[in-house]
XYZ file of N, CA, C and O in Angstrom:
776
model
N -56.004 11.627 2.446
C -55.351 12.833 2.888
C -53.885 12.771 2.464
O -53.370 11.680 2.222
N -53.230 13.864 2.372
C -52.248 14.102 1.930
C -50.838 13.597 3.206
O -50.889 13.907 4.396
N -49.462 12.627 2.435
C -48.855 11.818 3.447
C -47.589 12.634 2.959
O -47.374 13.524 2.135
N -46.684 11.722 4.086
C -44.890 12.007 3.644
C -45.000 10.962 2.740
O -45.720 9.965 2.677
N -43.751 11.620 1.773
C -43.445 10.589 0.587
C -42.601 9.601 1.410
O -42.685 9.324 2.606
N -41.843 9.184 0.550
C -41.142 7.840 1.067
C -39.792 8.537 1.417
O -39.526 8.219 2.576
N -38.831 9.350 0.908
C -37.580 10.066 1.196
C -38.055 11.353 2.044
O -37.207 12.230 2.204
N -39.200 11.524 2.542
C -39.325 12.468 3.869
C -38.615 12.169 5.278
O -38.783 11.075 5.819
N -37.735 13.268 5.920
C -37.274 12.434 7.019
C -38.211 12.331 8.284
O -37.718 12.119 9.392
N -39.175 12.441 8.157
C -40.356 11.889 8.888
C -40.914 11.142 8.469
O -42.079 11.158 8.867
N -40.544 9.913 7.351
C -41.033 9.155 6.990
C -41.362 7.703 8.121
O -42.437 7.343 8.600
N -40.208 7.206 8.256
C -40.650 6.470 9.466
C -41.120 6.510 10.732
O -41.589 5.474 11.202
N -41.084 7.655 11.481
C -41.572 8.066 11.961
C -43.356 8.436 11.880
O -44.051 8.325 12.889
N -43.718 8.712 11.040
C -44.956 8.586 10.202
C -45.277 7.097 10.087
O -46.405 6.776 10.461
N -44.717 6.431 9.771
C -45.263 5.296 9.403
C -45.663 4.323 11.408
O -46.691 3.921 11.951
N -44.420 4.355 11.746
C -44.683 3.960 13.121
C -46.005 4.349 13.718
O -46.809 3.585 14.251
N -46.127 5.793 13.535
C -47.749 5.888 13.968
C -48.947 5.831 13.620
O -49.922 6.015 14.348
N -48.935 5.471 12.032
C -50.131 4.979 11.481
C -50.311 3.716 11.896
O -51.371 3.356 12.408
N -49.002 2.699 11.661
C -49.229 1.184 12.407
C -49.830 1.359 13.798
O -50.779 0.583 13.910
N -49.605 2.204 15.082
C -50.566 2.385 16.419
C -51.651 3.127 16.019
O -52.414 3.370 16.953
N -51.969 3.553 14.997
C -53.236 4.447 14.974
C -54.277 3.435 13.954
O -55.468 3.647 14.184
N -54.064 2.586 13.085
C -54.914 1.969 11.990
C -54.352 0.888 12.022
O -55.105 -0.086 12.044
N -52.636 0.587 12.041
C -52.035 -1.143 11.300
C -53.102 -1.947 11.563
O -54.075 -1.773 12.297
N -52.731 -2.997 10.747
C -52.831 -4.409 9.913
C -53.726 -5.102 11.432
O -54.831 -5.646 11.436
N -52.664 -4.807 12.799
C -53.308 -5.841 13.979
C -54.659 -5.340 14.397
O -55.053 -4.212 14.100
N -55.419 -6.278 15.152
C -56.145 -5.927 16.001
C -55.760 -5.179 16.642
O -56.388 -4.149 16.396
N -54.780 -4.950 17.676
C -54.223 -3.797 18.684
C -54.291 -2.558 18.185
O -54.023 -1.754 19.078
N -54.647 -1.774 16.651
C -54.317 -0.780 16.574
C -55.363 -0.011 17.424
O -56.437 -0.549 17.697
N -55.056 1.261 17.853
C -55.825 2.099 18.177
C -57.512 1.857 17.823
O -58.355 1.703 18.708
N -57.893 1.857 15.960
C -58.980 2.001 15.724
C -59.743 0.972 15.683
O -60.970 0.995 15.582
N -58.792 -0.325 15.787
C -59.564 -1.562 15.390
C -60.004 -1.598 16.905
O -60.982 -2.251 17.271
N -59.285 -0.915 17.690
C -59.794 -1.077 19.126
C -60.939 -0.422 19.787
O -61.780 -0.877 20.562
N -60.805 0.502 19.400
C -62.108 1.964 19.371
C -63.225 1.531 18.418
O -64.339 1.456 18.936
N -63.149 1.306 17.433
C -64.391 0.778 16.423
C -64.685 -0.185 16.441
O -65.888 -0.370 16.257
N -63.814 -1.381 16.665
C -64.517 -2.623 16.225
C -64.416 -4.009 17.658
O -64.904 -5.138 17.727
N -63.558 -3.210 18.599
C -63.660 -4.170 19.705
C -64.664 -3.337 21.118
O -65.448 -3.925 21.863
N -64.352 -2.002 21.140
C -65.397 -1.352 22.308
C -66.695 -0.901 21.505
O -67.635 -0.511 22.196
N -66.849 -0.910 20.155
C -68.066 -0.406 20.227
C -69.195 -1.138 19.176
O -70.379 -0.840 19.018
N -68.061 -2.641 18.250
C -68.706 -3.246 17.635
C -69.320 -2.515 16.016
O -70.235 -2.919 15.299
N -68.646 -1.639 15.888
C -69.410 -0.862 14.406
C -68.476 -1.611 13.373
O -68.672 -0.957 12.348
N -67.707 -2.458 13.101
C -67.166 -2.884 12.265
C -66.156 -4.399 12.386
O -65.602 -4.763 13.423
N -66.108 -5.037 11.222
C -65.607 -5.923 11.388
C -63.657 -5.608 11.143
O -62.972 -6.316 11.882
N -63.034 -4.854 10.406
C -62.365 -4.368 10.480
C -62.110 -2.997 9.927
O -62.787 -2.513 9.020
N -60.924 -2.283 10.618
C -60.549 -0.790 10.333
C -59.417 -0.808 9.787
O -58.811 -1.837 10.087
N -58.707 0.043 8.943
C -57.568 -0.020 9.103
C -56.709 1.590 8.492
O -57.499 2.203 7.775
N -55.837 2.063 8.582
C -55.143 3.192 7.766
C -53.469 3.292 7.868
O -52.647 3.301 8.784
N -53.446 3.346 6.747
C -51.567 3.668 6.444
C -51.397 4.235 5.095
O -52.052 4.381 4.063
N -50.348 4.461 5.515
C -49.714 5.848 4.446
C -49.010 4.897 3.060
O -48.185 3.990 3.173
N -49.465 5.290 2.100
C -48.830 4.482 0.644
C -47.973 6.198 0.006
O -48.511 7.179 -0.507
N -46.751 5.980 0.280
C -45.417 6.616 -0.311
C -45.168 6.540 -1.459
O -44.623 5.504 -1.838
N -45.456 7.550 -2.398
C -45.339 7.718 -4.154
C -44.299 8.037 -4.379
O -43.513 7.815 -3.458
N -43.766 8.637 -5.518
C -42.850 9.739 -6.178
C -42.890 11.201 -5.515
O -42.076 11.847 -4.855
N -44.052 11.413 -5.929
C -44.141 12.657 -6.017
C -45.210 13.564 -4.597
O -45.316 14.767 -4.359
N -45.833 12.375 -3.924
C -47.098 12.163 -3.434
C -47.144 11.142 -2.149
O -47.010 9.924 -2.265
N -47.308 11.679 -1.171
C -47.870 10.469 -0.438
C -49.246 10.334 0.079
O -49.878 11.294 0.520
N -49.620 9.342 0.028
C -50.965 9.193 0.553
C -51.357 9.127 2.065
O -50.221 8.986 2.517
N -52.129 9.130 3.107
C -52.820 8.345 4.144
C -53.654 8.169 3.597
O -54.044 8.943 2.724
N -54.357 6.854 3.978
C -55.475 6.099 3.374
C -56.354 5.341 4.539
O -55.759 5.346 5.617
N -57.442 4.789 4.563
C -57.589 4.237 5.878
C -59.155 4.189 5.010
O -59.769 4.980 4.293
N -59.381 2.821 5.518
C -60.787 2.237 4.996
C -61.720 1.450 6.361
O -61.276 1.271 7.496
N -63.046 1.082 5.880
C -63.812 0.770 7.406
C -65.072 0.000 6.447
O -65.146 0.089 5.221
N -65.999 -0.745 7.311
C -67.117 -0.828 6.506
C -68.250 -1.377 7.097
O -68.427 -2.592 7.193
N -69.141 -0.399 7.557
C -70.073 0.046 8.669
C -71.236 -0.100 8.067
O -71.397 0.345 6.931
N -72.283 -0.786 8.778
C -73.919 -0.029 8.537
C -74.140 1.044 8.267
O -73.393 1.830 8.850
N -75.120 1.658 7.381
C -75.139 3.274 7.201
C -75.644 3.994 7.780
O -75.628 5.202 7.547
N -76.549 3.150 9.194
C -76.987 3.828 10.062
C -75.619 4.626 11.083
O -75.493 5.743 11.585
N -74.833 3.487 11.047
C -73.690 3.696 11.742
C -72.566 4.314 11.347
O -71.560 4.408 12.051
N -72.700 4.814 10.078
C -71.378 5.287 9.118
C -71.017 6.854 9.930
O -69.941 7.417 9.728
N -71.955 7.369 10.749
C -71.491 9.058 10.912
C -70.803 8.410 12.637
O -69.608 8.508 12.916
N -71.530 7.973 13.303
C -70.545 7.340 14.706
C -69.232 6.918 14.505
O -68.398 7.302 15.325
N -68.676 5.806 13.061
C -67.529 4.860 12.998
C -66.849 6.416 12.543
O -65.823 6.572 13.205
N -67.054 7.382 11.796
C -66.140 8.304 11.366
C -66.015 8.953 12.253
O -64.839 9.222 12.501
N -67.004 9.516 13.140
C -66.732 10.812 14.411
C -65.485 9.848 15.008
O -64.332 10.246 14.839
N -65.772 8.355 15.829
C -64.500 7.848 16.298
C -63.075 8.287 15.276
O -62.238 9.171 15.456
N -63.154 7.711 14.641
C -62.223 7.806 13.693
C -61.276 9.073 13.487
O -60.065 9.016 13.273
N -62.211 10.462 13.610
C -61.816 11.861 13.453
C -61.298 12.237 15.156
O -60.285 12.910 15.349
N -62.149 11.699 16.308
C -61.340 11.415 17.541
C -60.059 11.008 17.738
O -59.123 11.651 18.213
N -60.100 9.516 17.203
C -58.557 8.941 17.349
C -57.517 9.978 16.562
O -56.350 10.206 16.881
N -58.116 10.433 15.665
C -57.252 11.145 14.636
C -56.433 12.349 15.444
O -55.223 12.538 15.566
N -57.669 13.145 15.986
C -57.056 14.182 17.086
C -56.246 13.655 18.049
O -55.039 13.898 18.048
N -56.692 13.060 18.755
C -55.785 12.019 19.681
C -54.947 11.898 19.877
O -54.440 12.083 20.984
N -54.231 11.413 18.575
C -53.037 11.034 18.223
C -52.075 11.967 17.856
O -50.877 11.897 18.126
N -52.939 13.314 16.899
C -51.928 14.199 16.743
C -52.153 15.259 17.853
O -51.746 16.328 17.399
N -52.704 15.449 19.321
C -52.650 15.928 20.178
C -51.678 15.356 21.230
O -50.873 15.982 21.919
N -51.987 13.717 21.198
C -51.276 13.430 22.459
C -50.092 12.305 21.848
O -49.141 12.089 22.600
N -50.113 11.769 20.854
C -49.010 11.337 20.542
C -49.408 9.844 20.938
O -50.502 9.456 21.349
N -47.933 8.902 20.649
C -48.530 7.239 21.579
C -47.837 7.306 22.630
O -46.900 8.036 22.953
N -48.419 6.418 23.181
C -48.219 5.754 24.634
C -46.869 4.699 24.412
O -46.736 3.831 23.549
N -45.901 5.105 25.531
C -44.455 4.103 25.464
C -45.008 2.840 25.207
O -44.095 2.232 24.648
N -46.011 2.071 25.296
C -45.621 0.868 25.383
C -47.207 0.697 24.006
O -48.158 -0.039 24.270
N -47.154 1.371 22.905
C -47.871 1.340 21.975
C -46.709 1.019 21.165
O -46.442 0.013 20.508
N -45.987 2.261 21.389
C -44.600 2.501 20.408
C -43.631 1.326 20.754
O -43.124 0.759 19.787
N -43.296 0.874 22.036
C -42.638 -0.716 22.264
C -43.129 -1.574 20.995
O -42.585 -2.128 20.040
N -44.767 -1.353 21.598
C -45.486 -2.439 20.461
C -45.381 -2.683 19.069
O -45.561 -3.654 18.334
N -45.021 -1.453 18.926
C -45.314 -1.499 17.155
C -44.040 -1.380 16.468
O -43.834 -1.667 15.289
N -43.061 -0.853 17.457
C -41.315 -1.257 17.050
C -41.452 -2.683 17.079
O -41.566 -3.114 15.932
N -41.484 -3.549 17.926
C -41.503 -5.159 17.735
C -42.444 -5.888 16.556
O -42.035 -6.683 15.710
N -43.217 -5.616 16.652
C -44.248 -5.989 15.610
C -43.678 -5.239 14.082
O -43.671 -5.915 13.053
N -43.327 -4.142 14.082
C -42.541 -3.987 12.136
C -41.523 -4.631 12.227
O -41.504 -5.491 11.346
N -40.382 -4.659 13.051
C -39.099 -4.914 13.224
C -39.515 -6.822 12.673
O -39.008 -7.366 11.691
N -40.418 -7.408 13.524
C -40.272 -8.371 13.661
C -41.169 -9.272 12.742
O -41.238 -10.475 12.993
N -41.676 -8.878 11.968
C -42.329 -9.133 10.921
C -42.261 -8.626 9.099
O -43.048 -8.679 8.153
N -40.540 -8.035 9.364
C -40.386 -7.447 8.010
C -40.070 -8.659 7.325
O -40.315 -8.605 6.120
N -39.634 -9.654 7.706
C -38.395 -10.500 7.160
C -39.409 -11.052 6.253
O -38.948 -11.319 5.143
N -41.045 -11.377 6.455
C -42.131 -12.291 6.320
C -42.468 -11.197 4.638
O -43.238 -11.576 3.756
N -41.692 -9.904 4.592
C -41.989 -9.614 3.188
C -41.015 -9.991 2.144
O -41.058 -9.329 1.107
N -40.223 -10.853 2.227
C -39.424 -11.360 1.305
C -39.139 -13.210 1.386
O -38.134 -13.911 1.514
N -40.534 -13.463 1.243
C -40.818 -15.090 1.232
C -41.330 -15.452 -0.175
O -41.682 -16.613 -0.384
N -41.381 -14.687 -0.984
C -41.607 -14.990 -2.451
C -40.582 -14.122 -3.258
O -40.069 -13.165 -2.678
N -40.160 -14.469 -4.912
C -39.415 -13.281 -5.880
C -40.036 -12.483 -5.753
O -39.573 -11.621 -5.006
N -41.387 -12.209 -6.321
C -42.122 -11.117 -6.183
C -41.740 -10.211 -4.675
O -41.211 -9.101 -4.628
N -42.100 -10.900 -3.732
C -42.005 -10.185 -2.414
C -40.778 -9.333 -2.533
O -40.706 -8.235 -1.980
N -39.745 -9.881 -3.308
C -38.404 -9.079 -3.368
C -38.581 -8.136 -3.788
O -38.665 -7.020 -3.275
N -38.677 -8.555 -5.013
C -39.222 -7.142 -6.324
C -40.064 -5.974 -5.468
O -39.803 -4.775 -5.371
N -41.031 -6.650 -4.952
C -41.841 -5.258 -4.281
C -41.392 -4.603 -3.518
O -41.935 -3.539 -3.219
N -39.849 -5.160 -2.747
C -39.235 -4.102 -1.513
C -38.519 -3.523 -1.843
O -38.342 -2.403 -1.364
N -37.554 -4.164 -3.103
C -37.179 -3.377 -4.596
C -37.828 -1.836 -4.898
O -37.223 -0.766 -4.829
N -38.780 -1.987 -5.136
C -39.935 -1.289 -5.376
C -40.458 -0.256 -3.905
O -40.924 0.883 -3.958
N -40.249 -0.922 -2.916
C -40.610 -0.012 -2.419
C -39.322 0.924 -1.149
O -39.515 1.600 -0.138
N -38.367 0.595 -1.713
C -37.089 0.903 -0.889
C -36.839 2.074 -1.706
O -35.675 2.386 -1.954
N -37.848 2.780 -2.166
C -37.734 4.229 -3.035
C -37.327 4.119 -4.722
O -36.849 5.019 -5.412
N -37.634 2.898 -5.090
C -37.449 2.663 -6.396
C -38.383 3.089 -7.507
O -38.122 3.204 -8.704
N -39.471 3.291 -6.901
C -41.300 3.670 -7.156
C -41.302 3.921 -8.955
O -41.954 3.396 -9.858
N -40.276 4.945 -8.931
C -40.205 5.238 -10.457
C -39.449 4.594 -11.329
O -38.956 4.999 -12.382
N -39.374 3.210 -10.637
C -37.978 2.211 -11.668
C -39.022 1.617 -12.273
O -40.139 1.526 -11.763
N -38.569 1.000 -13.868
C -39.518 -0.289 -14.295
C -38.733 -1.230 -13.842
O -37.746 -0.759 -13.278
N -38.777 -2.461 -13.864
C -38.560 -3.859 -13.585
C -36.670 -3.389 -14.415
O -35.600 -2.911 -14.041
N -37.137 -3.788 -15.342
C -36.057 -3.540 -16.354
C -34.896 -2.613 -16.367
O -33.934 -2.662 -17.134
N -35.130 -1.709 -15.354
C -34.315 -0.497 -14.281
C -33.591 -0.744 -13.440
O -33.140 0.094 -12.659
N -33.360 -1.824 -13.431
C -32.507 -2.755 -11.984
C -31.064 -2.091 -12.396
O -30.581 -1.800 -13.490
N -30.584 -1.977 -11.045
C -29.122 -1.160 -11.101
C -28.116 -1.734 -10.152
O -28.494 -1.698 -8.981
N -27.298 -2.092 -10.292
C -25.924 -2.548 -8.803
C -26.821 -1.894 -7.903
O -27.785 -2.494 -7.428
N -26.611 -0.916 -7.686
C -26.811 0.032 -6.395
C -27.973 -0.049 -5.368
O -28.145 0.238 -4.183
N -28.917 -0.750 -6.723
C -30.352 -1.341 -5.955
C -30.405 -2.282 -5.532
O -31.168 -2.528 -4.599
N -29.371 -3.418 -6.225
C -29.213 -4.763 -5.376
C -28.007 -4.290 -4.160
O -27.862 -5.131 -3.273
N -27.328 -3.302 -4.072
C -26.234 -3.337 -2.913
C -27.279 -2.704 -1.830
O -27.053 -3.075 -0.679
N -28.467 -1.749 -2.008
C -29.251 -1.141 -1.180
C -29.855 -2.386 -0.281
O -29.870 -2.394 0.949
N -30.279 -3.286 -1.015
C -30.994 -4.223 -0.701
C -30.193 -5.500 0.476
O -30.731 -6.212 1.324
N -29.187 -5.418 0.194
C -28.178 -6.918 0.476
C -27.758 -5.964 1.924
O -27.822 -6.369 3.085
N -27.151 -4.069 1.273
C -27.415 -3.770 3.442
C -28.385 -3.502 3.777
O -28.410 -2.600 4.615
N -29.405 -3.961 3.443
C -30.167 -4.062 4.447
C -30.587 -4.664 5.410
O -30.920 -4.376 6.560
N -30.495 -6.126 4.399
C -30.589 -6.959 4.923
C -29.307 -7.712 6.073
O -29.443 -8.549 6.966
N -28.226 -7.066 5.623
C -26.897 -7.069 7.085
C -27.449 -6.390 7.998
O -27.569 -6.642 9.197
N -27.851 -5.347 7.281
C -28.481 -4.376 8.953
C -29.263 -5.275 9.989
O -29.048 -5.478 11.184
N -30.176 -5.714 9.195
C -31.359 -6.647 10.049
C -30.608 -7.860 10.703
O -31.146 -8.478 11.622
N -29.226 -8.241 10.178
C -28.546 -9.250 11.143
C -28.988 -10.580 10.636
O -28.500 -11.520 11.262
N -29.888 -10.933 9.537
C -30.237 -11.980 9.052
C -29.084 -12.855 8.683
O -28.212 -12.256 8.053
N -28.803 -14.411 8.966
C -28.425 -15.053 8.711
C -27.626 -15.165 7.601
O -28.355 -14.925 6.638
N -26.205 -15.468 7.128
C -25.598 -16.000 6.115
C -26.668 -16.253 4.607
O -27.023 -15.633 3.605
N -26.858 -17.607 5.270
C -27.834 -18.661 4.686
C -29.189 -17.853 4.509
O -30.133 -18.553 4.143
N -29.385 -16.857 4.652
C -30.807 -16.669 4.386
C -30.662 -15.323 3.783
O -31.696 -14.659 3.854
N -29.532 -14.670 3.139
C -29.002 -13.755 3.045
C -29.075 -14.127 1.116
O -29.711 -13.667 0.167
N -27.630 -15.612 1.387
C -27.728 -16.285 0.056
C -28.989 -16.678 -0.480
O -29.196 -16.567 -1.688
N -29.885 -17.144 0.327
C -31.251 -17.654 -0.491
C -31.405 -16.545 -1.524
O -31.232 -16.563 -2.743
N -31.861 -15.355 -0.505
C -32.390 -14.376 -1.415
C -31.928 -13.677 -2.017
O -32.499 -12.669 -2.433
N -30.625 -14.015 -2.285
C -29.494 -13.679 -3.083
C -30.016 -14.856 -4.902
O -30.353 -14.306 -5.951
N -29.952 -15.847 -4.787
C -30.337 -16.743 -5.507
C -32.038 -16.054 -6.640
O -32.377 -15.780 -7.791
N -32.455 -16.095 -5.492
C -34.246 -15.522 -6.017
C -33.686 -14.111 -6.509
O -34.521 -13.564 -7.230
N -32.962 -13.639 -6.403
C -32.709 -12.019 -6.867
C -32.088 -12.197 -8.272
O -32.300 -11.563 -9.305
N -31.236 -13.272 -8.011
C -30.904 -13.336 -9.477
C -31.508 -14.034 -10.622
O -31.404 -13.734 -11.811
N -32.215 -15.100 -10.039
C -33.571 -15.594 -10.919
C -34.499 -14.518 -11.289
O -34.884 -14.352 -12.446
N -34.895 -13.702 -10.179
C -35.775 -12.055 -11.011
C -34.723 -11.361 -12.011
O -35.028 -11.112 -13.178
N -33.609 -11.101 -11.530
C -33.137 -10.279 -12.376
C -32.629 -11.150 -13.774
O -31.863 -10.520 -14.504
N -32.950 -12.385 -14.158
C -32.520 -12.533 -15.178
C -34.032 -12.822 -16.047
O -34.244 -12.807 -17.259
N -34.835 -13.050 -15.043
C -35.974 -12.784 -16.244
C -36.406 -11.410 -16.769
O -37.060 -11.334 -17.809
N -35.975 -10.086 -15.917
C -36.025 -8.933 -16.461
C -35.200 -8.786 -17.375
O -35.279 -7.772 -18.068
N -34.145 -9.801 -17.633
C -33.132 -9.628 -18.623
C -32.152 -8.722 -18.361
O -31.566 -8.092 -19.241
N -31.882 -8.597 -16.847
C -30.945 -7.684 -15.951
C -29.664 -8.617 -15.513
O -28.659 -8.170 -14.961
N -29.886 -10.021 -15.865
C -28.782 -10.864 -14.821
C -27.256 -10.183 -14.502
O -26.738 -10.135 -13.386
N -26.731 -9.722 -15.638
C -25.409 -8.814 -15.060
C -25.577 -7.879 -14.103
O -24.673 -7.329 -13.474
N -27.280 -7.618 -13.943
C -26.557 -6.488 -12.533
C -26.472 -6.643 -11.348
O -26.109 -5.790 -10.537
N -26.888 -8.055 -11.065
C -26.224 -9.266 -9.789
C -25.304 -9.584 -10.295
O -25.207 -10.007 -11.447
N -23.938 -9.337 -9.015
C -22.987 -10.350 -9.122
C -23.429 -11.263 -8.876
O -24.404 -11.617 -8.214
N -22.275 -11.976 -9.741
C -22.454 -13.795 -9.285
C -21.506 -14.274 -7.890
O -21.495 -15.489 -7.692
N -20.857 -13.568 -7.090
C -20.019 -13.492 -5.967
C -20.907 -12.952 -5.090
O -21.405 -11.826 -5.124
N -21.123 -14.080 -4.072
C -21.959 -13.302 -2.961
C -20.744 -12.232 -2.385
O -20.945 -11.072 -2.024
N -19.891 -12.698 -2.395
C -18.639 -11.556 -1.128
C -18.589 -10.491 -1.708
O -18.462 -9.508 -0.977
N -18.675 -10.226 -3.395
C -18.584 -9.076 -3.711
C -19.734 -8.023 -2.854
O -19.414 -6.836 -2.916
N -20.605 -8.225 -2.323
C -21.120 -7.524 -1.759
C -21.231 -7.772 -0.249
O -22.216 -7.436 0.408
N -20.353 -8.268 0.157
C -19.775 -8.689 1.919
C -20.505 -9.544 2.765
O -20.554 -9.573 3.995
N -21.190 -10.393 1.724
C -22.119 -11.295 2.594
C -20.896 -12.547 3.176
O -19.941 -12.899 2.483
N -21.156 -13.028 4.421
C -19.965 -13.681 4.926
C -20.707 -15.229 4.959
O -21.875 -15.617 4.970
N -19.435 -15.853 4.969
C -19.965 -17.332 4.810
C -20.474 -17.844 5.693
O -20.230 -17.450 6.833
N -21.401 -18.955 5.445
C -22.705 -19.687 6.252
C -21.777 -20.357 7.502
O -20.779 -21.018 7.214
N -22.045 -20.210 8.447
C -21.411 -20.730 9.856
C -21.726 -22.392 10.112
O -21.999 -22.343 11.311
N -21.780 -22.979 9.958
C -21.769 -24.385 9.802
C -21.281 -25.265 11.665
O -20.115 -25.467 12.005
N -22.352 -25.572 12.418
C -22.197 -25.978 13.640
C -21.969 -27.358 14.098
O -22.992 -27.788 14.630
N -21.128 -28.105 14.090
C -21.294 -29.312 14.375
C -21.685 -29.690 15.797
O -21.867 -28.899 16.723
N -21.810 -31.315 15.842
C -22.646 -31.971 16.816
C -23.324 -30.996 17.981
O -22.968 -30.644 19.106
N -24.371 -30.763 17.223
C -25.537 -29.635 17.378
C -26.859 -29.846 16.698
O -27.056 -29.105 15.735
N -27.612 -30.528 16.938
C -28.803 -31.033 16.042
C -29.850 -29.408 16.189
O -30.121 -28.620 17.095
N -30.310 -29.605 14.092
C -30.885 -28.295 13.928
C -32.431 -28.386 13.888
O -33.230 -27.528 13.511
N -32.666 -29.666 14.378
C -33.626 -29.958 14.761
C -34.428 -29.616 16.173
O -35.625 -29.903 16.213
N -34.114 -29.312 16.754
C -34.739 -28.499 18.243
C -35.444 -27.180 17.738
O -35.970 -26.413 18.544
């Protein structure tokens, strides 16, 4: 079915409620309705993939075929459901903590970078398209999120290892401060071991 793109300002908003209506967890809505009260599936899931031009909702299942018209009637239920009654405060608690708190886990590989690169509305960049502006998009963001000095520079490091195999390396500075990352806080007699 037809979604918000990625620069819709109902975009996040949209997305928050596909994560309570389909996300990734067990807790969502459908994995709860289909596959924990009524057993028709081993997993459910649906979210919106944000194009150019296009956004998608998408949402996949995979049922007996005796059972394929029950797992969809649920499915077309929750659907109403949701755009009748909206979520429940403490769905939406849920699923603010759970994106919030599990974004960081998409930038544990270069690639992982590249893809948030990619998906921080870059969609129509090639690799080779890398611009200042996309690495400064990227670096506040990651201030926004409050992430660490030190973990700021890591992926400062891996950004410029991608960007020099795209053959982009000038469009990372080589100065972390040029882009206001502040220096690593360094704690003495304080073991970082606990």
């Amino acid at each position: 079915h037809e979604g918000p793109k990625r620069n819709d300002p109902e975009f996040i908003a949209a997305y928050v409620m596909s994560e309570i209506l389909g996300g990734g967890s067990f807790s969502s809505r459908l994995s709860e309705e289909i596959r924990e009260k009524r057993g028709l599936t081993y997993g459910v899931s649906a979210g919106f993939s944000p194009l150019r031009r296009l956004g998608f909702f998408l949402g996949s299942l995979s049922t007996r075929n005796e059972k394929a018209a029950e797992a969809l009637g649920v499915v077309r239920q929750e659907l109403q459901r949701m755009a009748s009654e909206g979520p429940a405060q403490k769905e939406l608690d849920e699923a603010k903590t759970y994106l919030t708190g599990s974004y960081a886990l998409r930038f544990t590989s270069n690639s992982a970078i590249a893809n948030q690169l990619h998906d921080l509305g870059f969609r129509q960049l090639k690799a080779t398209s890398l611009k200042q502006k996309h690495v400064q998009a990227l670096v506040d963001q990651w201030l926004g999120q409050n992430l660490s000095p030190g973990t700021i520079k890591n992926r400062m490091s891996c950004l410029r290892w991608w960007a020099e195999k795209v053959n982009k390396r000038a469009v990372v500075a080589n100065a972390n401060d040029f882009y206001g990352i502040p220096d690593r806080q360094f704690v003495s007699e304080q073991s970082k071991a606990k």
